[in-house]
PDB file of C-alpha atoms in Angstrom:
ATOM      1  CA  MET A   1      94.188 140.920  91.495  1.00  0.00           C
ATOM      2  CA  ARG A   2      98.160 140.989  92.907  1.00  0.00           C
ATOM      3  CA  ILE A   3      98.731 139.521  96.402  1.00  0.00           C
ATOM      4  CA  GLY A   4     101.781 139.823  98.373  1.00  0.00           C
ATOM      5  CA  VAL A   5     102.763 137.884 101.559  1.00  0.00           C
ATOM      6  CA  LEU A   6     105.606 139.166 104.069  1.00  0.00           C
ATOM      7  CA  VAL A   7     107.116 136.349 105.782  1.00  0.00           C
ATOM      8  CA  LYS A   8     109.901 136.065 108.077  1.00  0.00           C
ATOM      9  CA  GLN A   9     112.492 133.235 108.879  1.00  0.00           C
ATOM     10  CA  VAL A  10     112.819 133.134 112.621  1.00  0.00           C
ATOM     11  CA  PRO A  11     115.162 131.052 114.940  1.00  0.00           C
ATOM     12  CA  ALA A  12     113.525 127.811 116.353  1.00  0.00           C
ATOM     13  CA  THR A  13     111.876 129.118 119.594  1.00  0.00           C
ATOM     14  CA  GLU A  14     114.175 127.146 121.798  1.00  0.00           C
ATOM     15  CA  ASN A  15     117.291 128.483 120.067  1.00  0.00           C
ATOM     16  CA  VAL A  16     116.616 132.014 120.312  1.00  0.00           C
ATOM     17  CA  ARG A  17     119.836 134.134 121.760  1.00  0.00           C
ATOM     18  CA  ILE A  18     120.706 137.613 122.144  1.00  0.00           C
ATOM     19  CA  ASP A  19     124.032 139.234 121.553  1.00  0.00           C
ATOM     20  CA  GLU A  20     124.429 141.175 124.898  1.00  0.00           C
ATOM     21  CA  GLU A  21     126.869 143.764 123.345  1.00  0.00           C
ATOM     22  CA  THR A  22     124.628 144.755 120.227  1.00  0.00           C
ATOM     23  CA  GLY A  23     121.330 143.755 121.732  1.00  0.00           C
ATOM     24  CA  THR A  24     120.621 142.073 118.383  1.00  0.00           C
ATOM     25  CA  MET A  25     119.504 138.461 117.863  1.00  0.00           C
ATOM     26  CA  VAL A  26     121.947 135.933 117.017  1.00  0.00           C
ATOM     27  CA  ARG A  27     120.917 134.244 113.867  1.00  0.00           C
ATOM     28  CA  GLU A  28     124.286 132.773 112.647  1.00  0.00           C
ATOM     29  CA  GLY A  29     124.725 129.126 113.135  1.00  0.00           C
ATOM     30  CA  VAL A  30     121.208 128.981 114.686  1.00  0.00           C
ATOM     31  CA  GLU A  31     118.484 126.609 113.321  1.00  0.00           C
ATOM     32  CA  ALA A  32     115.761 128.666 111.674  1.00  0.00           C
ATOM     33  CA  GLU A  33     112.200 128.129 110.394  1.00  0.00           C
ATOM     34  CA  LEU A  34     109.308 130.098 108.643  1.00  0.00           C
ATOM     35  CA  ASN A  35     107.713 131.927 111.379  1.00  0.00           C
ATOM     36  CA  PRO A  36     104.651 129.687 112.367  1.00  0.00           C
ATOM     37  CA  LEU A  37     102.232 132.711 112.271  1.00  0.00           C
ATOM     38  CA  ASP A  38     103.154 133.659 108.805  1.00  0.00           C
ATOM     39  CA  LEU A  39     101.954 130.095 107.563  1.00  0.00           C
ATOM     40  CA  HIS A  40      98.273 131.334 108.185  1.00  0.00           C
ATOM     41  CA  ALA A  41      99.227 134.472 105.905  1.00  0.00           C
ATOM     42  CA  VAL A  42     100.447 132.257 103.153  1.00  0.00           C
ATOM     43  CA  GLU A  43      97.548 129.800 103.247  1.00  0.00           C
ATOM     44  CA  GLU A  44      95.017 132.465 103.174  1.00  0.00           C
ATOM     45  CA  ALA A  45      96.626 134.148 100.263  1.00  0.00           C
ATOM     46  CA  VAL A  46      96.565 130.692  98.362  1.00  0.00           C
ATOM     47  CA  ARG A  47      92.745 130.503  99.509  1.00  0.00           C
ATOM     48  CA  LEU A  48      92.231 133.949  98.305  1.00  0.00           C
ATOM     49  CA  LYS A  49      93.771 132.824  94.841  1.00  0.00           C
ATOM     50  CA  ASP A  50      91.556 129.992  94.849  1.00  0.00           C
ATOM     51  CA  ARG A  51      88.432 132.083  95.221  1.00  0.00           C
ATOM     52  CA  LEU A  52      89.724 135.011  92.740  1.00  0.00           C
ATOM     53  CA  GLY A  53      90.522 132.562  90.065  1.00  0.00           C
ATOM     54  CA  GLU A  54      92.592 133.539  86.839  1.00  0.00           C
ATOM     55  CA  GLY A  55      94.679 136.418  86.921  1.00  0.00           C
ATOM     56  CA  THR A  56      95.444 136.350  90.577  1.00  0.00           C
ATOM     57  CA  GLU A  57      99.192 136.143  91.566  1.00  0.00           C
ATOM     58  CA  ILE A  58     100.926 135.546  94.775  1.00  0.00           C
ATOM     59  CA  THR A  59     104.349 136.969  95.531  1.00  0.00           C
ATOM     60  CA  VAL A  60     106.084 136.244  98.934  1.00  0.00           C
ATOM     61  CA  ILE A  61     108.581 138.656 100.146  1.00  0.00           C
ATOM     62  CA  SER A  62     110.975 138.165 102.956  1.00  0.00           C
ATOM     63  CA  MET A  63     113.987 140.262 104.476  1.00  0.00           C
ATOM     64  CA  GLY A  64     116.917 138.526 106.109  1.00  0.00           C
ATOM     65  CA  PRO A  65     120.407 136.715 105.485  1.00  0.00           C
ATOM     66  CA  PRO A  66     120.831 134.617 102.379  1.00  0.00           C
ATOM     67  CA  GLN A  67     119.515 131.509 104.311  1.00  0.00           C
ATOM     68  CA  ALA A  68     116.113 133.107 104.347  1.00  0.00           C
ATOM     69  CA  GLN A  69     115.686 131.851 101.006  1.00  0.00           C
ATOM     70  CA  LYS A  70     114.658 128.604 102.626  1.00  0.00           C
ATOM     71  CA  ALA A  71     111.529 130.572 104.190  1.00  0.00           C
ATOM     72  CA  VAL A  72     110.603 132.056 100.750  1.00  0.00           C
ATOM     73  CA  ARG A  73     110.745 128.624  99.131  1.00  0.00           C
ATOM     74  CA  ALA A  74     108.504 126.855 101.861  1.00  0.00           C
ATOM     75  CA  ALA A  75     105.891 129.690 101.136  1.00  0.00           C
ATOM     76  CA  ILE A  76     106.234 128.797  97.339  1.00  0.00           C
ATOM     77  CA  ALA A  77     105.781 125.289  97.962  1.00  0.00           C
ATOM     78  CA  MET A  78     102.347 126.057  99.813  1.00  0.00           C
ATOM     79  CA  GLY A  79     101.197 127.620  96.607  1.00  0.00           C
ATOM     80  CA  CYS A  80     102.795 131.148  96.026  1.00  0.00           C
ATOM     81  CA  ASP A  81     103.753 131.783  92.621  1.00  0.00           C
ATOM     82  CA  ARG A  82     106.968 133.641  93.087  1.00  0.00           C
ATOM     83  CA  GLY A  83     109.285 135.066  95.824  1.00  0.00           C
ATOM     84  CA  LEU A  84     111.559 138.150  96.626  1.00  0.00           C
ATOM     85  CA  LEU A  85     114.298 138.241  99.263  1.00  0.00           C
ATOM     86  CA  LEU A  86     115.752 141.463 100.406  1.00  0.00           C
ATOM     87  CA  SER A  87     119.197 140.750 101.789  1.00  0.00           C
ATOM     88  CA  ASP A  88     122.411 142.914 102.666  1.00  0.00           C
ATOM     89  CA  ARG A  89     124.673 143.320 105.661  1.00  0.00           C
ATOM     90  CA  ARG A  90     123.550 146.843 105.837  1.00  0.00           C
ATOM     91  CA  PHE A  91     120.189 145.789 106.933  1.00  0.00           C
ATOM     92  CA  ALA A  92     121.479 143.833 109.886  1.00  0.00           C
ATOM     93  CA  GLY A  93     120.090 145.082 113.184  1.00  0.00           C
ATOM     94  CA  SER A  94     116.952 146.661 112.112  1.00  0.00           C
ATOM     95  CA  ASP A  95     114.064 147.341 114.414  1.00  0.00           C
ATOM     96  CA  THR A  96     110.468 147.297 113.362  1.00  0.00           C
ATOM     97  CA  LEU A  97     110.812 150.781 111.820  1.00  0.00           C
ATOM     98  CA  ALA A  98     113.696 150.096 109.717  1.00  0.00           C
ATOM     99  CA  THR A  99     112.390 146.727 108.730  1.00  0.00           C
ATOM    100  CA  ALA A 100     109.115 148.145 107.709  1.00  0.00           C
ATOM    101  CA  ARG A 101     110.857 150.568 105.388  1.00  0.00           C
ATOM    102  CA  THR A 102     112.954 148.265 103.920  1.00  0.00           C
ATOM    103  CA  LEU A 103     110.133 145.896 103.220  1.00  0.00           C
ATOM    104  CA  ALA A 104     107.753 148.615 101.823  1.00  0.00           C
ATOM    105  CA  ALA A 105     110.753 149.623  99.601  1.00  0.00           C
ATOM    106  CA  GLY A 106     110.728 145.864  98.498  1.00  0.00           C
ATOM    107  CA  VAL A 107     107.067 145.924  97.865  1.00  0.00           C
ATOM    108  CA  LYS A 108     107.328 149.007  95.813  1.00  0.00           C
ATOM    109  CA  LYS A 109     110.113 147.284  93.885  1.00  0.00           C
ATOM    110  CA  ALA A 110     107.953 144.160  93.339  1.00  0.00           C
ATOM    111  CA  GLY A 111     105.174 146.497  91.617  1.00  0.00           C
ATOM    112  CA  GLY A 112     103.014 146.770  94.565  1.00  0.00           C
ATOM    113  CA  PHE A 113     100.024 144.676  95.571  1.00  0.00           C
ATOM    114  CA  ASP A 114      96.105 144.983  95.889  1.00  0.00           C
ATOM    115  CA  ILE A 115      95.983 142.732  99.178  1.00  0.00           C
ATOM    116  CA  LEU A 116      99.356 142.480 101.498  1.00  0.00           C
ATOM    117  CA  LEU A 117      99.200 139.692 104.007  1.00  0.00           C
ATOM    118  CA  SER A 118     101.524 138.888 107.109  1.00  0.00           C
ATOM    119  CA  GLY A 119     101.118 136.861 110.320  1.00  0.00           C
ATOM    120  CA  GLU A 120      99.845 138.726 113.610  1.00  0.00           C
ATOM    121  CA  ARG A 121     103.592 138.811 114.828  1.00  0.00           C
ATOM    122  CA  ALA A 122     106.990 136.994 114.624  1.00  0.00           C
ATOM    123  CA  THR A 123     107.784 134.408 117.314  1.00  0.00           C
ATOM    124  CA  ASP A 124     111.143 135.927 117.877  1.00  0.00           C
ATOM    125  CA  GLY A 125     110.289 139.505 118.227  1.00  0.00           C
ATOM    126  CA  GLU A 126     106.813 139.415 119.232  1.00  0.00           C
ATOM    127  CA  THR A 127     106.056 143.009 118.674  1.00  0.00           C
ATOM    128  CA  GLY A 128     103.405 142.529 115.983  1.00  0.00           C
ATOM    129  CA  GLN A 129     104.256 146.060 114.427  1.00  0.00           C
ATOM    130  CA  VAL A 130     106.144 145.263 111.293  1.00  0.00           C
ATOM    131  CA  GLY A 131     103.128 144.098 108.888  1.00  0.00           C
ATOM    132  CA  PRO A 132     100.918 147.159 109.898  1.00  0.00           C
ATOM    133  CA  ALA A 133     104.005 149.616 109.693  1.00  0.00           C
ATOM    134  CA  VAL A 134     104.549 148.354 106.169  1.00  0.00           C
ATOM    135  CA  GLY A 135     100.893 149.078 105.269  1.00  0.00           C
ATOM    136  CA  GLN A 136     101.305 152.606 106.837  1.00  0.00           C
ATOM    137  CA  VAL A 137     104.398 153.471 104.987  1.00  0.00           C
ATOM    138  CA  LEU A 138     102.816 152.457 101.734  1.00  0.00           C
ATOM    139  CA  GLY A 139      99.541 154.314 102.364  1.00  0.00           C
ATOM    140  CA  MET A 140      97.144 151.274 102.453  1.00  0.00           C
ATOM    141  CA  SER A 141      94.191 150.314 104.516  1.00  0.00           C
ATOM    142  CA  VAL A 142      95.529 148.351 107.460  1.00  0.00           C
ATOM    143  CA  LEU A 143      93.511 145.938 109.095  1.00  0.00           C
ATOM    144  CA  THR A 144      94.769 143.957 112.102  1.00  0.00           C
ATOM    145  CA  PHE A 145      93.713 140.732 113.954  1.00  0.00           C
ATOM    146  CA  VAL A 146      91.959 139.354 110.910  1.00  0.00           C
ATOM    147  CA  SER A 147      90.151 136.267 111.615  1.00  0.00           C
ATOM    148  CA  ALA A 148      88.404 135.897 108.137  1.00  0.00           C
ATOM    149  CA  VAL A 149      88.289 137.399 104.738  1.00  0.00           C
ATOM    150  CA  GLU A 150      84.630 137.371 103.778  1.00  0.00           C
ATOM    151  CA  SER A 151      84.962 139.015 100.205  1.00  0.00           C
ATOM    152  CA  ALA A 152      87.342 140.690  97.981  1.00  0.00           C
ATOM    153  CA  GLY A 153      87.349 142.402  94.842  1.00  0.00           C
ATOM    154  CA  LYS A 154      85.983 145.458  92.965  1.00  0.00           C
ATOM    155  CA  GLY A 155      88.160 147.988  94.791  1.00  0.00           C
ATOM    156  CA  SER A 156      87.342 146.836  98.471  1.00  0.00           C
ATOM    157  CA  LEU A 157      87.246 143.890 100.627  1.00  0.00           C
ATOM    158  CA  VAL A 158      85.289 142.753 103.816  1.00  0.00           C
ATOM    159  CA  VAL A 159      87.091 141.210 106.756  1.00  0.00           C
ATOM    160  CA  ARG A 160      86.268 139.886 110.096  1.00  0.00           C
ATOM    161  CA  ARG A 161      88.472 141.009 113.095  1.00  0.00           C
ATOM    162  CA  ALA A 162      88.933 139.387 116.323  1.00  0.00           C
ATOM    163  CA  VAL A 163      88.455 142.200 119.136  1.00  0.00           C
ATOM    164  CA  GLU A 164      88.017 141.951 122.667  1.00  0.00           C
ATOM    165  CA  GLY A 165      84.856 140.266 123.719  1.00  0.00           C
ATOM    166  CA  GLY A 166      83.959 139.257 120.058  1.00  0.00           C
ATOM    167  CA  HIS A 167      84.353 140.308 116.588  1.00  0.00           C
ATOM    168  CA  GLU A 168      83.822 143.079 114.222  1.00  0.00           C
ATOM    169  CA  ARG A 169      82.906 143.356 110.496  1.00  0.00           C
ATOM    170  CA  VAL A 170      84.921 145.703 108.348  1.00  0.00           C
ATOM    171  CA  GLU A 171      84.937 146.803 104.885  1.00  0.00           C
ATOM    172  CA  ALA A 172      87.980 148.661 103.701  1.00  0.00           C
ATOM    173  CA  PRO A 173      89.104 150.057 100.129  1.00  0.00           C
ATOM    174  CA  LEU A 174      91.829 148.439  98.372  1.00  0.00           C
ATOM    175  CA  PRO A 175      94.913 148.263  98.375  1.00  0.00           C
ATOM    176  CA  ALA A 176      94.887 147.035 101.846  1.00  0.00           C
ATOM    177  CA  MET A 177      97.240 145.438 104.278  1.00  0.00           C
ATOM    178  CA  LEU A 178      95.830 142.504 106.549  1.00  0.00           C
ATOM    179  CA  SER A 179      97.530 141.224 109.558  1.00  0.00           C
ATOM    180  CA  VAL A 180      95.947 137.700 110.366  1.00  0.00           C
ATOM    181  CA  VAL A 181      95.484 135.588 113.472  1.00  0.00           C
ATOM    182  CA  LYS A 182      96.206 131.872 113.592  1.00  0.00           C
ATOM    183  CA  GLU A 183      92.324 131.401 114.005  1.00  0.00           C
ATOM    184  CA  ILE A 184      91.806 132.222 110.346  1.00  0.00           C
ATOM    185  CA  ASN A 185      92.696 128.866 108.971  1.00  0.00           C
ATOM    186  CA  THR A 186      94.621 125.730 108.935  1.00  0.00           C
ATOM    187  CA  PRO A 187      97.869 125.834 106.984  1.00  0.00           C
ATOM    188  CA  ARG A 188      98.032 122.956 104.341  1.00  0.00           C
ATOM    189  CA  LEU A 189     100.959 120.656 104.095  1.00  0.00           C
ATOM    190  CA  CYS A 190     103.229 120.916 101.184  1.00  0.00           C
ATOM    191  CA  THR A 191     102.740 118.616  98.308  1.00  0.00           C
ATOM    192  CA  LEU A 192     105.822 116.760  96.612  1.00  0.00           C
ATOM    193  CA  GLY A 193     104.815 118.778  93.524  1.00  0.00           C
ATOM    194  CA  GLY A 194     105.041 122.215  95.346  1.00  0.00           C
ATOM    195  CA  LYS A 195     108.313 121.109  96.950  1.00  0.00           C
ATOM    196  CA  ILE A 196     109.964 120.513  93.591  1.00  0.00           C
ATOM    197  CA  ARG A 197     108.343 123.683  92.014  1.00  0.00           C
ATOM    198  CA  ALA A 198     109.579 125.946  95.104  1.00  0.00           C
ATOM    199  CA  LYS A 199     113.317 124.089  94.343  1.00  0.00           C
ATOM    200  CA  LYS A 200     113.316 125.018  90.904  1.00  0.00           C
ATOM    201  CA  THR A 201     111.981 128.798  91.117  1.00  0.00           C
ATOM    202  CA  GLU A 202     114.716 131.373  91.020  1.00  0.00           C
ATOM    203  CA  ILE A 203     114.289 133.786  93.767  1.00  0.00           C
ATOM    204  CA  PRO A 204     115.678 137.257  93.127  1.00  0.00           C
ATOM    205  CA  VAL A 205     117.777 138.979  95.835  1.00  0.00           C
ATOM    206  CA  LEU A 206     117.735 142.797  96.121  1.00  0.00           C
ATOM    207  CA  GLY A 207     120.170 144.553  98.299  1.00  0.00           C
ATOM    208  CA  ALA A 208     120.574 148.178  99.882  1.00  0.00           C
ATOM    209  CA  ASP A 209     121.651 149.518  96.293  1.00  0.00           C
ATOM    210  CA  ASP A 210     118.504 148.293  94.708  1.00  0.00           C
ATOM    211  CA  LEU A 211     116.236 150.126  96.936  1.00  0.00           C
ATOM    212  CA  PRO A 212     115.552 153.946  96.941  1.00  0.00           C
ATOM    213  CA  LEU A 213     116.363 154.305 100.623  1.00  0.00           C
ATOM    214  CA  PRO A 214     118.977 156.493 102.298  1.00  0.00           C
ATOM    215  CA  ALA A 215     121.661 154.845 104.248  1.00  0.00           C
ATOM    216  CA  GLU A 216     120.335 156.389 107.608  1.00  0.00           C
ATOM    217  CA  HIS A 217     116.911 154.412 107.319  1.00  0.00           C
ATOM    218  CA  LEU A 218     118.712 151.258 107.019  1.00  0.00           C
ATOM    219  CA  GLY A 219     119.920 148.724 109.803  1.00  0.00           C
ATOM    220  CA  LEU A 220     121.140 149.850 113.189  1.00  0.00           C
ATOM    221  CA  PRO A 221     121.470 153.614 111.907  1.00  0.00           C
ATOM    222  CA  GLY A 222     118.160 153.750 110.831  1.00  0.00           C
ATOM    223  CA  SER A 223     116.750 151.960 114.408  1.00  0.00           C
ATOM    224  CA  PRO A 224     115.323 154.409 116.718  1.00  0.00           C
ATOM    225  CA  THR A 225     114.793 151.503 119.118  1.00  0.00           C
ATOM    226  CA  LYS A 226     117.828 150.517 120.990  1.00  0.00           C
ATOM    227  CA  VAL A 227     118.423 147.498 123.405  1.00  0.00           C
ATOM    228  CA  VAL A 228     120.453 149.017 126.325  1.00  0.00           C
ATOM    229  CA  LYS A 229     120.485 145.882 128.532  1.00  0.00           C
ATOM    230  CA  VAL A 230     119.964 142.290 128.246  1.00  0.00           C
ATOM    231  CA  SER A 231     119.314 140.220 131.407  1.00  0.00           C
ATOM    232  CA  TYR A 232     117.906 136.723 132.092  1.00  0.00           C
ATOM    233  CA  PRO A 233     115.480 135.681 134.876  1.00  0.00           C
ATOM    234  CA  GLN A 234     117.093 133.970 137.720  1.00  0.00           C
ATOM    235  CA  ILE A 235     115.208 130.697 138.533  1.00  0.00           C
ATOM    236  CA  THR A 236     115.789 129.953 142.181  1.00  0.00           C
ATOM    237  CA  ARG A 237     113.942 127.256 144.392  1.00  0.00           C
ATOM    238  CA  SER A 238     114.204 127.142 148.213  1.00  0.00           C
ATOM    239  CA  GLY A 239     113.151 124.235 149.865  1.00  0.00           C
ATOM    240  CA  LYS A 240     113.743 122.024 152.737  1.00  0.00           C
ATOM    241  CA  LYS A 241     115.264 118.420 152.114  1.00  0.00           C
ATOM    242  CA  VAL A 242     113.837 115.715 154.176  1.00  0.00           C
ATOM    243  CA  SER A 243     116.306 112.322 154.483  1.00  0.00           C
ATOM    244  CA  ALA A 244     114.918 109.058 155.416  1.00  0.00           C
ATOM    245  CA  ALA A 245     118.498 107.717 155.954  1.00  0.00           C
ATOM    246  CA  ASP A 246     118.149 107.541 159.850  1.00  0.00           C
ATOM    247  CA  SER A 247     114.616 106.934 160.214  1.00  0.00           C
ATOM    248  CA  VAL A 248     111.703 106.508 157.674  1.00  0.00           C
ATOM    249  CA  ASP A 249     108.882 107.130 160.237  1.00  0.00           C
ATOM    250  CA  GLY A 250     110.620 110.229 161.154  1.00  0.00           C
ATOM    251  CA  ALA A 251     110.934 111.595 157.806  1.00  0.00           C
ATOM    252  CA  VAL A 252     107.313 110.888 156.866  1.00  0.00           C
ATOM    253  CA  GLU A 253     106.113 112.570 160.258  1.00  0.00           C
ATOM    254  CA  GLU A 254     108.304 115.534 159.125  1.00  0.00           C
ATOM    255  CA  ILE A 255     106.697 115.882 155.851  1.00  0.00           C
ATOM    256  CA  LEU A 256     103.260 115.469 157.384  1.00  0.00           C
ATOM    257  CA  SER A 257     104.138 118.356 159.772  1.00  0.00           C
ATOM    258  CA  VAL A 258     105.028 120.563 157.081  1.00  0.00           C
ATOM    259  CA  LEU A 259     101.687 119.811 155.127  1.00  0.00           C
ATOM    260  CA  ARG A 260      99.611 120.345 158.301  1.00  0.00           C
ATOM    261  CA  GLY A 261     101.347 123.552 158.835  1.00  0.00           C
ATOM    262  CA  ARG A 262     100.166 124.711 155.454  1.00  0.00           C
ATOM    263  CA  GLY A 263      96.959 123.420 155.925  1.00  0.00           C
ATOM    264  CA  ILE A 264      97.163 120.695 153.221  1.00  0.00           C
ATOM    265  CA  VAL A 265      96.227 117.755 155.433  1.00  0.00           C
TER     266      VAL A 265
END
């Protein structure tokens, strides 16, 4: 069985910045990491491989700048077999639709998969759209909010989905795309052997010319979603300063007066 995992390199949460002119995220010179929610997709892929046994192979695919190879290698260090990076300046500025089209083309280029996994969402965009959209473009069964994979093989799989008020059990035919929630597992720590193997693994890089997509489907030209304005919340505090410089007793009484007025004391 062939398993694929979609991962994304995202800015560290505290470093997310938006270019106010283009409305796109600033990634150059920003500390980045493997999307934390994608770790659960990688972990589940490795667990599936352990259950399914010999003949199961995991390929991790990412789209991003050249430095996104770091995210691919992190997934390989956890137990994935090989990786593929889609990287081209013409991919820059892609919204969820353009990203999904590009990743779907990369999946086809990799030969397709029986099971494709992704994290529930990326911590930078928070849309949760890309994984399911890739499955839709590829004509796969799409299962979101997956909290457990109960069985897989023989042309179908059974999963448990987290829904409002509980869970539901679903059987779907393969190939299938699974978007998993963090409750599905606890990601393992990378071993030294895994890190060494990841460092030695060659990561092929495909550009726009390697994918069968028209230019109007790539990057900003292929993105129907446009950011027209960027604004930041203004944090203001209104209050009264009480000074004890003249009289400590007077300051205490003033504070007590305010608390009594609000019914606190």
